[in-house]
Each structure stands twice: as C-alpha cells, then as structure tokens.
Coordinates of C-alpha atoms and ligand atoms in Angstrom, one line a residue:
Chain X
M1 CA -8.6 -60.6 56.9
W2 CA -11.9 -62.1 55.1
K3 CA -12.1 -61.5 51.3
L4 CA -15.5 -61.3 51.6
K5 CA -17.8 -60.9 54.6
G6 CA -21.3 -61.0 55.2
E7 CA -22.8 -59.7 58.2
N8 CA -26.2 -60.3 59.2
I9 CA -27.7 -60.3 55.7
S10 CA -31.7 -60.8 55.9
K11 CA -34.0 -60.6 52.8
S12 CA -37.7 -61.1 52.4
F13 CA -39.6 -61.5 49.2
G14 CA -43.0 -60.7 50.4
G15 CA -44.3 -62.9 53.1
V16 CA -40.9 -65.5 52.5
T17 CA -38.2 -64.9 54.0
A18 CA -35.6 -65.9 52.1
L19 CA -32.4 -64.9 54.1
K20 CA -31.8 -64.6 58.0
E21 CA -29.4 -62.6 59.6
V22 CA -26.7 -64.9 57.8
N23 CA -22.9 -64.4 58.7
F24 CA -20.4 -65.7 56.7
G25 CA -16.7 -64.5 55.2
I26 CA -14.4 -66.4 53.0
K27 CA -10.5 -65.8 52.9
E28 CA -8.5 -65.2 50.4
G29 CA -7.6 -68.1 47.9
E30 CA -10.2 -70.1 49.8
I31 CA -12.7 -72.3 47.9
V32 CA -16.3 -72.6 50.2
G33 CA -19.0 -74.7 49.8
L34 CA -22.1 -73.6 50.4
I35 CA -25.0 -76.3 50.5
G36 CA -28.8 -76.7 51.4
P37 CA -32.3 -78.0 50.4
N38 CA -33.9 -76.6 48.1
G39 CA -35.2 -73.3 48.5
A40 CA -33.1 -72.9 51.5
G41 CA -31.8 -69.2 50.4
K42 CA -28.5 -70.2 48.6
T43 CA -28.9 -68.1 45.3
T44 CA -30.6 -65.7 46.9
L45 CA -27.5 -64.9 48.8
F46 CA -25.1 -64.9 46.0
N47 CA -27.6 -62.4 44.1
V48 CA -27.4 -60.0 47.5
V49 CA -23.8 -60.4 47.1
A50 CA -23.4 -60.0 43.3
G51 CA -26.0 -57.0 43.9
V52 CA -28.9 -58.0 42.2
Y53 CA -31.0 -57.6 45.4
R54 CA -30.0 -55.1 48.2
P55 CA -30.5 -56.5 51.6
D56 CA -33.3 -55.5 53.7
K57 CA -30.7 -55.6 56.6
G58 CA -26.9 -55.9 57.3
S59 CA -23.6 -55.2 55.2
I60 CA -20.9 -57.2 52.5
Y61 CA -17.5 -56.1 52.9
L62 CA -14.7 -57.1 49.8
D63 CA -11.3 -56.2 51.2
D64 CA -13.1 -54.6 54.2
E65 CA -14.7 -52.0 51.9
N66 CA -18.3 -51.8 52.4
V67 CA -19.8 -52.6 49.2
T68 CA -23.7 -53.4 50.1
N69 CA -24.8 -50.9 48.2
L70 CA -23.0 -50.9 45.3
N71 CA -24.4 -52.5 41.7
S72 CA -24.2 -55.3 39.6
H73 CA -22.0 -53.8 37.5
Q74 CA -19.8 -52.0 39.8
L75 CA -19.4 -55.1 41.8
C76 CA -18.1 -57.2 38.8
R77 CA -15.2 -54.4 38.2
K78 CA -14.5 -54.6 42.0
G79 CA -14.1 -58.2 41.3
I80 CA -17.2 -60.3 42.0
A81 CA -17.9 -62.4 39.4
R82 CA -21.0 -64.9 39.3
T83 CA -22.9 -67.8 37.2
F84 CA -26.3 -68.5 37.3
Q85 CA -28.3 -71.3 38.3
I86 CA -29.8 -71.9 34.6
P87 CA -26.8 -70.6 32.4
R88 CA -27.6 -67.5 30.4
P89 CA -25.3 -66.8 27.8
F90 CA -26.3 -63.9 25.4
P91 CA -28.4 -66.3 23.2
E92 CA -27.8 -64.4 20.2
L93 CA -24.9 -63.8 20.1
T94 CA -21.6 -65.7 19.4
C95 CA -19.4 -67.3 22.0
L96 CA -16.8 -65.4 21.4
E97 CA -19.1 -62.2 21.1
N98 CA -20.5 -63.4 24.8
I99 CA -16.8 -63.4 26.1
M100 CA -15.9 -59.9 24.5
V101 CA -18.8 -58.5 26.3
S102 CA -17.1 -59.0 29.4
I103 CA -13.7 -57.8 27.9
I104 CA -15.2 -54.6 26.7
G105 CA -17.4 -54.3 30.4
R106 CA -13.5 -54.1 31.7
E107 CA -12.2 -51.2 33.7
E108 CA -9.0 -51.9 32.2
K109 CA -9.4 -51.5 28.4
I110 CA -7.8 -53.0 25.6
H111 CA -7.7 -50.8 23.2
N112 CA -6.0 -53.0 20.0
S113 CA -8.9 -55.1 18.7
N114 CA -6.3 -58.0 17.9
E115 CA -5.2 -57.7 21.9
K116 CA -9.2 -58.3 22.5
L117 CA -9.6 -61.0 20.2
K118 CA -6.6 -63.0 21.8
E119 CA -8.0 -62.4 25.1
A120 CA -11.2 -63.6 24.1
K121 CA -9.6 -66.5 22.7
K122 CA -8.0 -67.4 25.6
F123 CA -10.9 -68.0 28.0
L124 CA -12.4 -69.8 25.0
K125 CA -9.9 -72.4 25.1
F126 CA -9.5 -72.8 29.0
V127 CA -13.2 -74.2 28.6
D128 CA -12.5 -76.5 25.5
L129 CA -14.9 -74.0 23.5
D130 CA -12.6 -73.1 21.0
N131 CA -14.5 -74.3 17.7
Y132 CA -17.5 -73.0 18.7
G133 CA -16.7 -69.4 18.1
N134 CA -19.0 -68.4 15.7
I135 CA -21.7 -70.4 17.0
L136 CA -24.6 -68.9 18.6
A137 CA -24.7 -69.1 22.1
K138 CA -28.2 -70.5 22.1
N139 CA -27.1 -73.2 19.7
L140 CA -25.0 -75.1 22.8
N141 CA -26.1 -77.6 25.0
L142 CA -26.5 -77.6 28.6
I143 CA -22.5 -78.3 29.7
Q144 CA -21.7 -76.2 27.0
K145 CA -23.5 -73.2 28.1
K146 CA -22.4 -73.6 31.6
R147 CA -19.1 -74.0 30.2
L148 CA -19.4 -70.7 28.5
E149 CA -21.1 -68.8 31.1
V150 CA -18.0 -69.9 33.4
A151 CA -15.5 -68.4 30.6
R152 CA -17.6 -65.2 30.2
A153 CA -17.7 -64.7 33.8
L154 CA -13.4 -65.5 34.3
A155 CA -13.0 -62.7 31.2
T156 CA -13.8 -60.1 33.8
N157 CA -10.9 -60.7 35.4
P158 CA -12.5 -61.1 39.1
K159 CA -11.0 -61.8 42.4
I160 CA -13.7 -64.0 43.8
M161 CA -16.2 -66.4 41.8
L162 CA -19.6 -67.3 42.8
L163 CA -20.7 -70.5 41.5
D164 CA -24.2 -71.5 41.1
E165 CA -24.5 -74.9 41.1
V166 CA -22.0 -75.6 38.3
F167 CA -22.6 -79.7 38.8
A168 CA -26.3 -79.5 38.6
G169 CA -27.7 -81.7 35.3
L170 CA -24.4 -82.9 34.5
N171 CA -23.0 -86.5 34.1
N172 CA -20.3 -88.4 36.4
T173 CA -17.7 -87.7 33.5
E174 CA -19.0 -84.6 32.7
I175 CA -18.5 -84.2 36.6
R176 CA -14.6 -84.9 36.4
D177 CA -14.1 -82.8 33.6
A178 CA -16.2 -79.7 35.7
V179 CA -14.4 -80.5 38.9
K180 CA -10.7 -79.9 36.6
L181 CA -11.5 -76.7 35.5
I182 CA -12.8 -75.4 39.2
E183 CA -9.1 -76.8 39.9
R184 CA -7.2 -75.0 37.1
M185 CA -9.6 -71.8 37.9
K186 CA -7.9 -71.9 41.8
N187 CA -4.3 -72.8 40.5
E188 CA -4.0 -70.7 37.1
F189 CA -5.7 -67.7 37.9
E190 CA -5.8 -67.7 41.7
I191 CA -9.3 -67.4 42.1
T192 CA -11.4 -67.6 45.5
Q193 CA -14.3 -69.8 44.8
F194 CA -17.8 -69.5 46.5
W195 CA -19.4 -72.4 45.2
I196 CA -23.5 -73.2 45.8
E197 CA -24.6 -77.4 45.7
H198 CA -27.6 -78.4 46.5
V199 CA -26.1 -82.1 47.1
M200 CA -23.9 -82.8 49.1
G201 CA -21.5 -84.9 46.9
V202 CA -18.1 -83.7 44.9
I203 CA -18.6 -80.6 46.7
M204 CA -17.3 -82.0 49.7
E205 CA -14.2 -83.2 48.2
I206 CA -13.1 -79.9 47.0
A207 CA -14.4 -77.1 49.1
E208 CA -12.1 -76.7 52.2
R209 CA -14.8 -75.6 54.0
I210 CA -18.7 -76.0 54.1
I211 CA -21.7 -73.0 55.1
V212 CA -25.1 -75.0 55.5
L213 CA -28.3 -73.3 54.8
D214 CA -31.8 -74.0 55.7
N215 CA -35.0 -72.1 55.7
G216 CA -32.9 -68.8 55.0
E217 CA -30.6 -69.5 58.4
K218 CA -27.1 -70.6 58.3
I219 CA -27.4 -74.0 60.7
S220 CA -23.8 -75.3 60.1
E221 CA -20.4 -74.4 59.0
G222 CA -16.8 -75.9 59.2
K223 CA -14.8 -78.2 57.2
P224 CA -17.0 -81.0 55.3
I225 CA -16.5 -84.1 57.6
E226 CA -17.7 -82.0 60.6
V227 CA -20.2 -80.6 58.3
A228 CA -21.3 -83.9 56.9
R229 CA -21.6 -85.4 60.6
D230 CA -23.7 -82.7 62.0
P231 CA -27.3 -83.7 63.3
K232 CA -28.3 -80.7 62.1
V233 CA -27.9 -80.7 58.6
I234 CA -28.8 -84.5 58.7
E235 CA -31.9 -83.6 59.4
A236 CA -32.2 -80.8 57.1
Y237 CA -31.6 -82.8 54.1
L238 CA -33.7 -85.8 55.3
G239 CA -36.6 -83.6 54.5
D240 CA -35.3 -83.3 51.2
T241 CA -36.6 -85.8 48.4
D242 CA -33.8 -84.9 46.0
V243 CA -30.8 -86.3 47.9
Chain U
M1 CA -25.9 -65.9 -1.3
K2 CA -22.4 -65.4 -1.9
K3 CA -20.3 -61.9 -0.7
S4 CA -19.6 -60.8 -4.3
N5 CA -23.2 -61.3 -5.3
K6 CA -24.6 -59.2 -2.3
N7 CA -22.3 -56.4 -3.1
L8 CA -23.0 -56.4 -6.9
L9 CA -26.7 -56.1 -5.7
L10 CA -25.6 -53.7 -3.5
V11 CA -24.2 -51.5 -6.1
I12 CA -27.2 -51.8 -8.5
F13 CA -29.5 -50.9 -5.8
L14 CA -27.2 -47.5 -4.7
G15 CA -26.8 -46.9 -8.4
I16 CA -31.0 -46.9 -9.4
V17 CA -31.2 -44.9 -5.9
V18 CA -28.6 -42.2 -7.1
C19 CA -30.1 -42.1 -10.5
L20 CA -33.7 -41.6 -9.7
P21 CA -34.2 -37.9 -10.1
F22 CA -34.1 -38.5 -13.5
L23 CA -36.1 -41.4 -13.4
L24 CA -39.1 -40.3 -11.7
D25 CA -41.7 -37.5 -11.9
D26 CA -41.9 -34.8 -9.3
Y27 CA -44.8 -36.6 -7.5
W28 CA -42.8 -39.4 -6.7
L29 CA -39.2 -37.7 -6.2
H30 CA -41.3 -36.0 -3.5
V31 CA -42.6 -39.2 -2.3
A32 CA -39.1 -40.3 -2.6
I33 CA -37.4 -37.4 -0.4
L34 CA -40.3 -38.4 2.3
T35 CA -39.0 -42.1 2.0
L36 CA -35.9 -41.4 2.7
F37 CA -37.0 -39.3 6.2
Y38 CA -39.1 -42.4 7.1
V39 CA -35.8 -44.5 6.8
I40 CA -33.5 -41.9 9.0
M41 CA -36.7 -42.2 11.5
A42 CA -37.0 -46.2 11.2
S43 CA -33.5 -46.8 11.5
S44 CA -32.6 -44.4 14.5
W45 CA -35.5 -45.9 16.2
N46 CA -34.4 -49.3 15.3
L47 CA -31.2 -48.3 17.3
L48 CA -33.3 -48.1 20.4
A49 CA -35.9 -51.3 19.7
G50 CA -34.1 -53.2 17.7
Y51 CA -30.8 -53.2 19.7
T52 CA -31.2 -52.4 23.2
G53 CA -35.0 -53.6 23.5
Q54 CA -36.4 -49.8 24.3
V55 CA -39.8 -49.4 22.7
S56 CA -40.0 -45.5 22.8
F57 CA -43.1 -43.4 21.7
A58 CA -41.4 -40.4 21.5
H59 CA -39.4 -40.3 18.5
A60 CA -41.9 -39.0 16.4
A61 CA -41.9 -36.2 19.3
F62 CA -38.1 -35.8 18.8
A63 CA -38.8 -35.2 15.5
A64 CA -41.1 -32.4 16.0
I65 CA -38.9 -30.9 18.2
G66 CA -35.9 -30.7 15.8
A67 CA -38.2 -29.5 13.6
Y68 CA -39.8 -26.8 15.7
I69 CA -36.7 -26.0 17.1
S70 CA -35.1 -25.5 13.7
G71 CA -37.8 -23.3 12.4
I72 CA -38.8 -21.2 15.0
L73 CA -34.8 -20.0 15.4
S74 CA -34.4 -19.8 11.8
V75 CA -37.8 -17.4 11.6
Q76 CA -37.3 -15.5 14.8
M77 CA -33.6 -15.0 14.4
S78 CA -33.3 -15.4 10.8
I79 CA -30.1 -17.4 11.4
S80 CA -29.6 -19.7 8.4
P81 CA -31.3 -23.0 8.1
L82 CA -27.9 -25.1 7.6
I83 CA -27.2 -24.1 11.4
T84 CA -30.4 -23.9 13.1
L85 CA -30.8 -27.8 12.4
L86 CA -27.8 -28.5 14.5
F87 CA -29.5 -26.5 17.0
G88 CA -32.7 -28.8 16.8
S89 CA -30.6 -31.7 16.8
V90 CA -29.0 -31.1 19.6
I91 CA -31.9 -29.9 21.9
A92 CA -33.8 -33.2 20.5
A93 CA -30.5 -35.0 22.0
I94 CA -30.5 -33.3 25.2
F95 CA -34.6 -33.6 26.1
G96 CA -33.6 -37.6 25.1
L97 CA -30.9 -37.3 27.3
G98 CA -33.9 -36.5 30.1
L99 CA -36.1 -38.3 29.3
G100 CA -33.6 -41.1 29.2
L101 CA -32.1 -40.3 32.9
L102 CA -35.0 -39.8 33.9
C103 CA -37.2 -43.2 32.9
L104 CA -34.4 -45.7 31.8
K105 CA -33.9 -47.3 35.3
M106 CA -37.5 -48.2 35.1
G107 CA -37.0 -49.9 31.4
G108 CA -39.7 -51.9 29.4
I109 CA -43.4 -50.8 29.8
Y110 CA -42.7 -48.0 32.3
L111 CA -40.2 -46.4 29.2
S112 CA -43.0 -47.0 26.8
L113 CA -45.4 -45.3 29.1
T114 CA -43.0 -42.5 30.0
T115 CA -42.2 -41.7 26.6
L116 CA -46.0 -42.1 25.0
G117 CA -46.8 -39.2 27.8
F118 CA -43.7 -36.7 26.6
S119 CA -44.9 -37.4 23.3
E120 CA -48.3 -36.3 24.1
I121 CA -47.1 -33.2 26.6
V122 CA -44.7 -32.4 23.2
H123 CA -48.1 -32.3 20.8
I124 CA -50.0 -30.7 23.1
I125 CA -47.7 -27.6 23.9
I126 CA -47.3 -27.5 19.8
K127 CA -50.8 -26.9 19.0
N128 CA -51.2 -24.5 21.7
E129 CA -48.5 -22.4 22.3
Y130 CA -49.6 -20.7 19.8
E131 CA -47.3 -17.5 19.9
I132 CA -44.7 -19.2 18.9
T133 CA -45.7 -22.7 17.3
R134 CA -48.7 -21.1 15.0
G135 CA -50.9 -24.1 16.4
T136 CA -52.5 -25.9 14.2
M137 CA -52.0 -23.8 11.5
G138 CA -48.3 -25.0 11.2
L139 CA -45.3 -22.8 11.0
E140 CA -44.0 -21.4 7.6
V141 CA -39.9 -22.3 7.8
P142 CA -37.7 -21.2 5.0
N143 CA -36.0 -23.6 2.7
L144 CA -32.9 -25.0 3.7
L145 CA -31.0 -24.4 0.4
G146 CA -32.4 -20.7 -0.1
F147 CA -33.7 -21.9 -3.5
Y148 CA -36.5 -24.6 -4.2
S149 CA -35.1 -27.6 -6.0
K150 CA -36.3 -31.1 -5.2
T151 CA -33.6 -33.2 -6.8
A152 CA -31.0 -31.1 -4.9
Y153 CA -33.2 -31.9 -1.6
F154 CA -33.2 -35.3 -3.1
Y155 CA -29.9 -35.4 -2.7
I156 CA -29.0 -33.9 0.3
M157 CA -31.3 -36.1 2.1
L158 CA -29.4 -38.9 0.5
L159 CA -26.4 -37.9 1.4
V160 CA -27.9 -37.4 5.6
T161 CA -29.3 -40.5 4.8
F162 CA -26.0 -42.4 3.9
I163 CA -24.2 -40.5 6.3
I164 CA -26.4 -42.0 9.2
I165 CA -27.0 -45.7 8.0
F166 CA -23.0 -45.5 8.3
F167 CA -22.8 -43.9 11.3
L168 CA -25.3 -46.8 12.8
A169 CA -23.3 -49.5 10.9
K170 CA -20.1 -48.8 12.7
L171 CA -22.0 -47.9 15.6
I172 CA -23.5 -51.4 15.9
K173 CA -20.3 -53.3 14.9
S174 CA -18.7 -51.4 17.4
D175 CA -18.2 -52.3 21.0
H176 CA -20.6 -50.2 22.1
G177 CA -23.0 -51.9 19.9
L178 CA -22.0 -55.3 21.7
K179 CA -22.4 -53.8 24.7
F180 CA -26.8 -52.4 23.6
K181 CA -26.9 -56.3 22.0
S182 CA -25.5 -57.8 25.5
V183 CA -28.2 -55.8 26.5
L184 CA -30.8 -57.0 24.5
N185 CA -30.3 -60.1 25.1
D186 CA -30.0 -60.5 28.6
E187 CA -29.9 -57.4 30.9
L188 CA -29.0 -59.2 34.5
A189 CA -26.2 -61.2 32.6
A190 CA -25.1 -58.0 31.3
S191 CA -24.8 -55.9 34.6
S192 CA -23.0 -59.4 35.9
I193 CA -20.2 -59.0 34.1
G194 CA -19.7 -55.5 34.3
I195 CA -21.8 -53.2 31.8
D196 CA -23.2 -50.4 33.0
T197 CA -26.3 -51.2 31.5
V198 CA -28.4 -48.2 32.5
K199 CA -26.1 -45.6 30.7
V200 CA -25.5 -48.0 27.7
R201 CA -29.2 -47.3 27.0
V202 CA -29.3 -43.6 28.0
I203 CA -26.7 -43.6 25.6
A204 CA -28.4 -45.0 22.6
F205 CA -31.7 -43.5 23.8
T206 CA -29.7 -39.7 23.7
I207 CA -28.0 -40.9 19.9
S208 CA -31.2 -41.7 18.9
S209 CA -33.0 -38.6 19.9
A210 CA -30.4 -36.4 18.1
I211 CA -30.8 -38.3 14.6
A212 CA -34.7 -37.8 15.1
G213 CA -33.8 -34.4 16.0
F214 CA -31.6 -33.7 13.1
A215 CA -33.8 -36.0 10.3
G216 CA -36.8 -33.2 11.8
G217 CA -35.5 -30.4 10.8
L218 CA -34.8 -31.7 7.2
Y219 CA -37.9 -32.4 6.9
G220 CA -39.7 -29.2 8.1
H221 CA -37.3 -27.2 5.6
Y222 CA -38.4 -29.5 2.9
L223 CA -41.7 -28.8 3.2
L224 CA -41.9 -25.5 4.2
L225 CA -44.2 -25.5 6.5
I226 CA -44.9 -27.7 9.7
T227 CA -47.3 -28.8 12.0
P228 CA -48.5 -30.6 15.0
E229 CA -48.9 -33.5 13.0
M230 CA -45.4 -34.3 13.1
S231 CA -45.3 -34.9 16.9
S232 CA -48.6 -37.1 16.4
L233 CA -49.2 -40.8 17.3
S234 CA -49.9 -42.2 13.9
Q235 CA -46.9 -40.3 12.8
M236 CA -44.9 -42.3 15.6
F237 CA -47.3 -45.5 14.7
M238 CA -45.6 -45.0 11.1
I239 CA -42.0 -45.6 12.2
L240 CA -43.0 -48.2 14.3
A241 CA -44.7 -49.8 11.5
M242 CA -42.0 -49.9 8.8
T243 CA -39.1 -51.0 11.4
I244 CA -41.2 -54.0 12.8
I245 CA -41.9 -54.9 9.0
G246 CA -38.8 -54.2 7.5
G247 CA -37.2 -56.3 10.4
M248 CA -35.7 -55.2 13.7
G249 CA -32.5 -55.5 14.6
T250 CA -31.1 -55.8 11.6
L251 CA -29.8 -52.7 9.6
S252 CA -31.0 -53.6 6.3
G253 CA -34.6 -54.3 8.3
P254 CA -35.9 -50.5 8.6
I255 CA -34.7 -49.4 4.9
A256 CA -36.6 -52.1 3.6
G257 CA -39.8 -51.2 5.8
A258 CA -40.0 -47.7 5.2
V259 CA -39.6 -48.0 1.6
F260 CA -42.0 -50.7 1.2
L261 CA -44.9 -48.8 3.8
Q262 CA -44.0 -45.4 2.3
V263 CA -44.7 -46.3 -1.5
L264 CA -47.8 -48.5 -0.5
S265 CA -49.2 -45.8 1.1
E266 CA -49.8 -43.5 -1.6
Y267 CA -51.2 -46.7 -3.4
I268 CA -53.9 -46.8 -0.8
R269 CA -54.2 -43.1 0.1
I270 CA -57.8 -42.8 -1.1
F271 CA -58.6 -45.1 2.5
G272 CA -57.1 -42.1 4.3
K273 CA -56.2 -42.6 7.9
F274 CA -57.4 -46.1 7.8
H275 CA -54.1 -47.3 6.1
L276 CA -52.6 -47.1 9.4
L277 CA -55.3 -49.9 10.7
L278 CA -53.7 -52.1 7.6
F279 CA -50.3 -51.0 8.5
G280 CA -51.2 -52.3 12.3
V281 CA -52.8 -55.5 11.2
I282 CA -49.7 -56.1 8.9
S283 CA -47.7 -55.2 11.8
L284 CA -49.2 -58.1 14.0
L285 CA -49.3 -60.5 11.8
V286 CA -45.7 -60.1 10.9
I287 CA -44.8 -60.1 15.1
K288 CA -46.6 -63.2 15.0
F289 CA -45.7 -65.2 11.7
A290 CA -42.7 -63.9 10.3
P291 CA -40.5 -62.1 13.8
G292 CA -37.7 -61.0 11.6
G293 CA -40.0 -58.8 9.2
I294 CA -39.1 -58.7 5.4
V295 CA -35.7 -59.3 5.7
G296 CA -36.2 -62.1 7.7
L297 CA -38.2 -63.6 5.5
Y298 CA -35.4 -62.9 2.8
R299 CA -32.8 -64.3 4.8
K300 CA -34.5 -67.0 5.3
I301 CA -35.3 -67.8 1.3
T302 CA -31.5 -67.2 0.7
Q303 CA -29.6 -69.1 3.5
S304 CA -32.3 -72.2 3.8
K305 CA -29.5 -74.3 2.3
T306 CA -26.4 -73.7 4.4
D307 CA -25.6 -74.8 7.3
P308 CA -28.2 -73.1 10.1
L309 CA -25.5 -72.6 12.8
K310 CA -23.3 -70.6 10.6
I311 CA -25.1 -67.2 10.7
E312 CA -23.8 -64.3 10.0
T313 CA -22.6 -62.1 13.0
Q314 CA -22.8 -58.5 12.8
S315 CA -19.5 -57.9 14.9
K316 CA -16.3 -57.5 13.9
Y317 CA -15.2 -60.0 16.3
D318 CA -14.9 -63.8 13.9
Y319 CA -12.0 -66.5 13.9
Ligands
ATP401 N1 -37.3 -63.1 43.3 C1 -38.0 -63.7 44.1 N2 -39.4 -63.3 44.2 C2 -40.4 -63.7 45.3 N3 -39.6 -65.3 45.8 C3 -38.1 -65.3 45.7 C4 -37.9 -64.9 44.6 N4 -36.0 -65.5 44.9 C5 -36.4 -66.5 45.3 N5 -37.3 -66.1 46.2 C6 -37.7 -67.4 47.1 O1 -36.4 -67.3 48.3 C7 -36.6 -68.6 48.8 C8 -35.0 -68.9 48.9 O2 -34.9 -69.6 47.3 P1 -33.4 -69.5 46.7 O3 -33.7 -69.6 44.9 O4 -32.4 -68.5 47.6 O5 -33.4 -70.8 47.0 P2 -31.8 -72.0 46.7 O6 -31.7 -72.1 48.1 O7 -31.4 -71.5 45.9 O8 -33.0 -73.3 46.2 P3 -32.4 -73.8 45.1 O9 -31.8 -75.4 45.3 O10 -33.8 -74.8 44.8 O11 -31.6 -73.5 43.8 C9 -38.0 -69.6 47.8 O12 -38.5 -69.9 49.0 C10 -37.9 -68.7 46.8 O13 -39.2 -68.9 46.4
MG402 MG1 -30.4 -72.0 43.8

C-alpha cells in the first residue's frame, strides 16, 4: 500500500543522533511535507532514503521492495529523484548538458541524439529555462539554479521526488511560481512528492499530509491543520528563532 | 576568434608538423618523437585528472608496464613488436582495471596514494627482477619496424598521436564524456541522477592505462633500450607538469604543455635534474595564478572581447 516506506530508521554522526527510530510512509500520488526546526534531521532522512548514507538501523521499502542497501544511482534508477537544500547543478556544464546527464543516466536509453536533445529541451522548458540552454550553470542565480535542479531531477523520469527546501530564499512572487511548478509536477508527471520545508508556510496549503521531526524524532503526523495545532509541534517551533 | 580562422591556424600547424622531418636535424627530430610520446601520455593522463578528477601517479608506471611487456615478449618469444605492442597495452589496461576496482571507490587522496604505492612497486620490481628485466642495465628491445629510420618512426608516432587525440576528442564529446564531466563537477549530484560514478571512473582509468601502455611500448621500441627510469616518479612528474602547465581539462592543453616543456628541457639540460624543480615551481605558479594553463591564458586573451557567457561547450548538445 505504501509507495515509499521507512521503518525504524536511525542514524547518528559520531555523538550526534540525527535520526531516532523514525517511521514514515508515503502513498502513490501523495504530496507529503516534512517539517521541523533547524537540525531536526530532515535532510539526513532524505540522504538516507536517497542512498547517500546507510541507516545505522532500520529499513527502507520502495513498492514493498527492500532498498535499504542500494546506492544513490541505483535508487535513482528505481525511481527516487531528489533536489539538494543548497542547489548543486553541475557548475561547469551548460543548463542543457546538466539535464542531458540525467537522460543518459536513465535505464531506458534514448539512442537517437535528436530525440535526446528534444527530451532535454522539454524539461528545460518545463522550468522556464529554455533561453538558458547554452549558459553554464554556474552563471545562474539561486532561483534559476533551483529550477534547473528540479528539471534535472525530473529528467530522470522518477516516480518519487524528494524536494529539500525548494522555497528557501524565495520571495512571495517566486514562491507562487514555485507552487505552480509543484502542482504541474503532480498533474503532468504524476509524481509522488516528499517535501522538506523548514518553515510552516506554503507547505501547509499544498501538502496533503505533514510529518514533523524534532531532534531526530517524529513528534507529529497528520493533516496540516491537525499538525499546526499539535502542542508538541508548537513547542518544538517555539525554540526556533527563524519562524 | 572566428571558426574559419581557427581552422586555418590548425591546418597551418598540422602542415608544419607533417613537414618536421624535412625541417629538423637528426637530433631535433629525436626530440620531436619524444615530444609525441609525451603528448600521448599527458593527453591520456588528462582524461583522468582533467575530465574525471582522479589524480593518478601510476601513469608512467603503466607506460613502463606496456614497454616491458612488449619488450620482453618480443625478445624472449621473438614475436613481432607490432603484435607485442598490443599485448603491452592490454596488460596495462588489465592492471589499470584491477587498480581501478581496488581503489576508485575511495577516490580523492586515497586514490592518489594508492597509485603512488603501485607506481613504486612497479619500479622496484623492474629494478630487481634482473633475470627478466635486466634491472638498471636496461633491456635491449628490437626496433618496431625491423629497420632504423627516425623519419619513419616520427610518422608512425604522429599517426598514433592523431588517432589517440581523435579518439579522446570523440570520447569527451560523447555521452561518456558528459558523464566524466558530471562526475568531475559533482559526484554526489551525479550519483543522485543515476550515474554510476565508480563505474565511470573505472572506465576512464582503464582507457587511460591502455593508452599509456601502448605509448610506453612505442617509446621502448624506438629507444631500443628500456630502463626502470621509465616508471620513475620524475617521469610521472613530467607528465603531470605538462598537463597542468598546458591546461587541464582541455584537449589542446596537454599537447601545448608537452611541446613547451619538452623543448624547454632541451634548453635547460645543463641543469641536470634541476629542470624538474623548475617545472615544479612553474606548475605551482600556474595552479595559483592561471589554473587554465597555457590554453586558459590563450582563451582569455582571444575571448575577452566577446560575451563571457558564451563559452564554447565541448559537448555535441547545442541549441
Ligand atoms: N554529514 C554529517 N556529519 C555530521 N553531522 C551531520 C551530518 N549531516 C547532518 N549532521 C547533523 O545531524 C543533525 C541533523 O541535520 P540535518 O541536516 O538533517 O537537519 P535539517 O533538519 O535538515 O536542518 P535544516 O533545517 O537546518 O536544514 C544536525 O545536528 C547536523 O549537524
Ligand atoms: Mg536540511
């Protein structure tokens, strides 16, 4: 029933416990938000799910298949794509090449170069970067870099997208554009989305369900309204100065 | 610079290179042949360091493996060097693959240290397995062609250099090349979009080892005497300095660097081994002040008037 499921995931770095026995599940087609104050362990959970770190304990299932021990590139080929909190497009490659890498990394290869080019342009267009194809990614501004990264992740043809703070550093107009992008991602590509936000803002309007982490532990889960009213969540956020 | 101008320059350059045997005396023709060897070595090392970010210190050792395998087979079994040359290259590739699988998972500084260790082991074995390698005395090997002609050898080296540079250019422009560059740019990001970064690096490592082995064989069958010096660190250091000074991560950089340093070494011979020290200093200065090397400087000068964003891309994917 779960598209993606994590069971009792624990991860520590030296003395720091970043995740403590975290359980979560995401259904096909859902948009789930993951929130929590600074250092709660959100990014770490993504890194564990995406195969960057192995969990110390616990397992991850994708369509009921245990994928805990797979590497990043294997997980990507199984359909998990992600963006990074601080965007990491390939700086010395052009925007088009950035996306091309995703396309040639796919399991199902496109052999014809024109087809490949068409496919890459499709994703550039999707994030409104079609005029930037030949520009090196390092010359983009932050928002463009984020968009390029979303396009690059989308170009791997994922089933699930892990988005790490796509809204951070954006102003209101830009956030509205980003929201549109996320809705189109769901509608046009039918992608299940697992989505980190640091602040409780827009995410409360879009997400169907919210999971809250604090100090590496899941402290709350449910509909956005329920979570926002949860005393434990309010308390966790009280100590957090950024809200 | 306009494309047509660039092509014209290239044609003139190639024309001069092809005529070199008629322009140079015997001694400088010898230098030209050695230069071609270094062009191949630096270009193939650049595939590793410049395009996938792996600083290997075993490149000279792979050339020595190629030279000794080819030399020993042709001496002991009287097989034509034209065939043993290929064996040398294949064996170097196999060692490259093995070493690659062993240490490319580690990456970074560990890769460098492991290749350094490997290089020393090869050096020691060649020095000490006197029965087979003739140790520091050097191993006499037959001429590739069966007759001695510097002019003929120059053209063979030139042809091989062309083929290898052409192959490298194709490779870098291909999808494989794009994968190489993505790994160089950001390994974590590359693996997050489905690139098997370890495999990509092992492939680059194996290809470059094969090329080094082949070049080493050619070098041996030209000099007719191969010594452990081939696998020495000073030899490795020459290749490294040539690539860095010429410009890492570009096709023309290692070519420019090899020509520049090889010719320069001829003029500063009198200082003996100290020329390596000088190259070291130049390399450091280049890394600090002109990381693009000679080619980078050239590009800066010729492109400064154009839009800085319109940088030539090296892949075939263009709007
Ligand atoms: N690679 C690492 N090495 C050591 N400690 C780490 C590492 N990655 C994360 N941590 C630690 O784990 C804890 C959780 O960090 P994480 O980045 O997952 O938090 P987060 O919820 O994403 O916070 P933020 O909102 O600031 O992005 C922090 O204490 C952090 O310092
Ligand atoms: Mg984070």
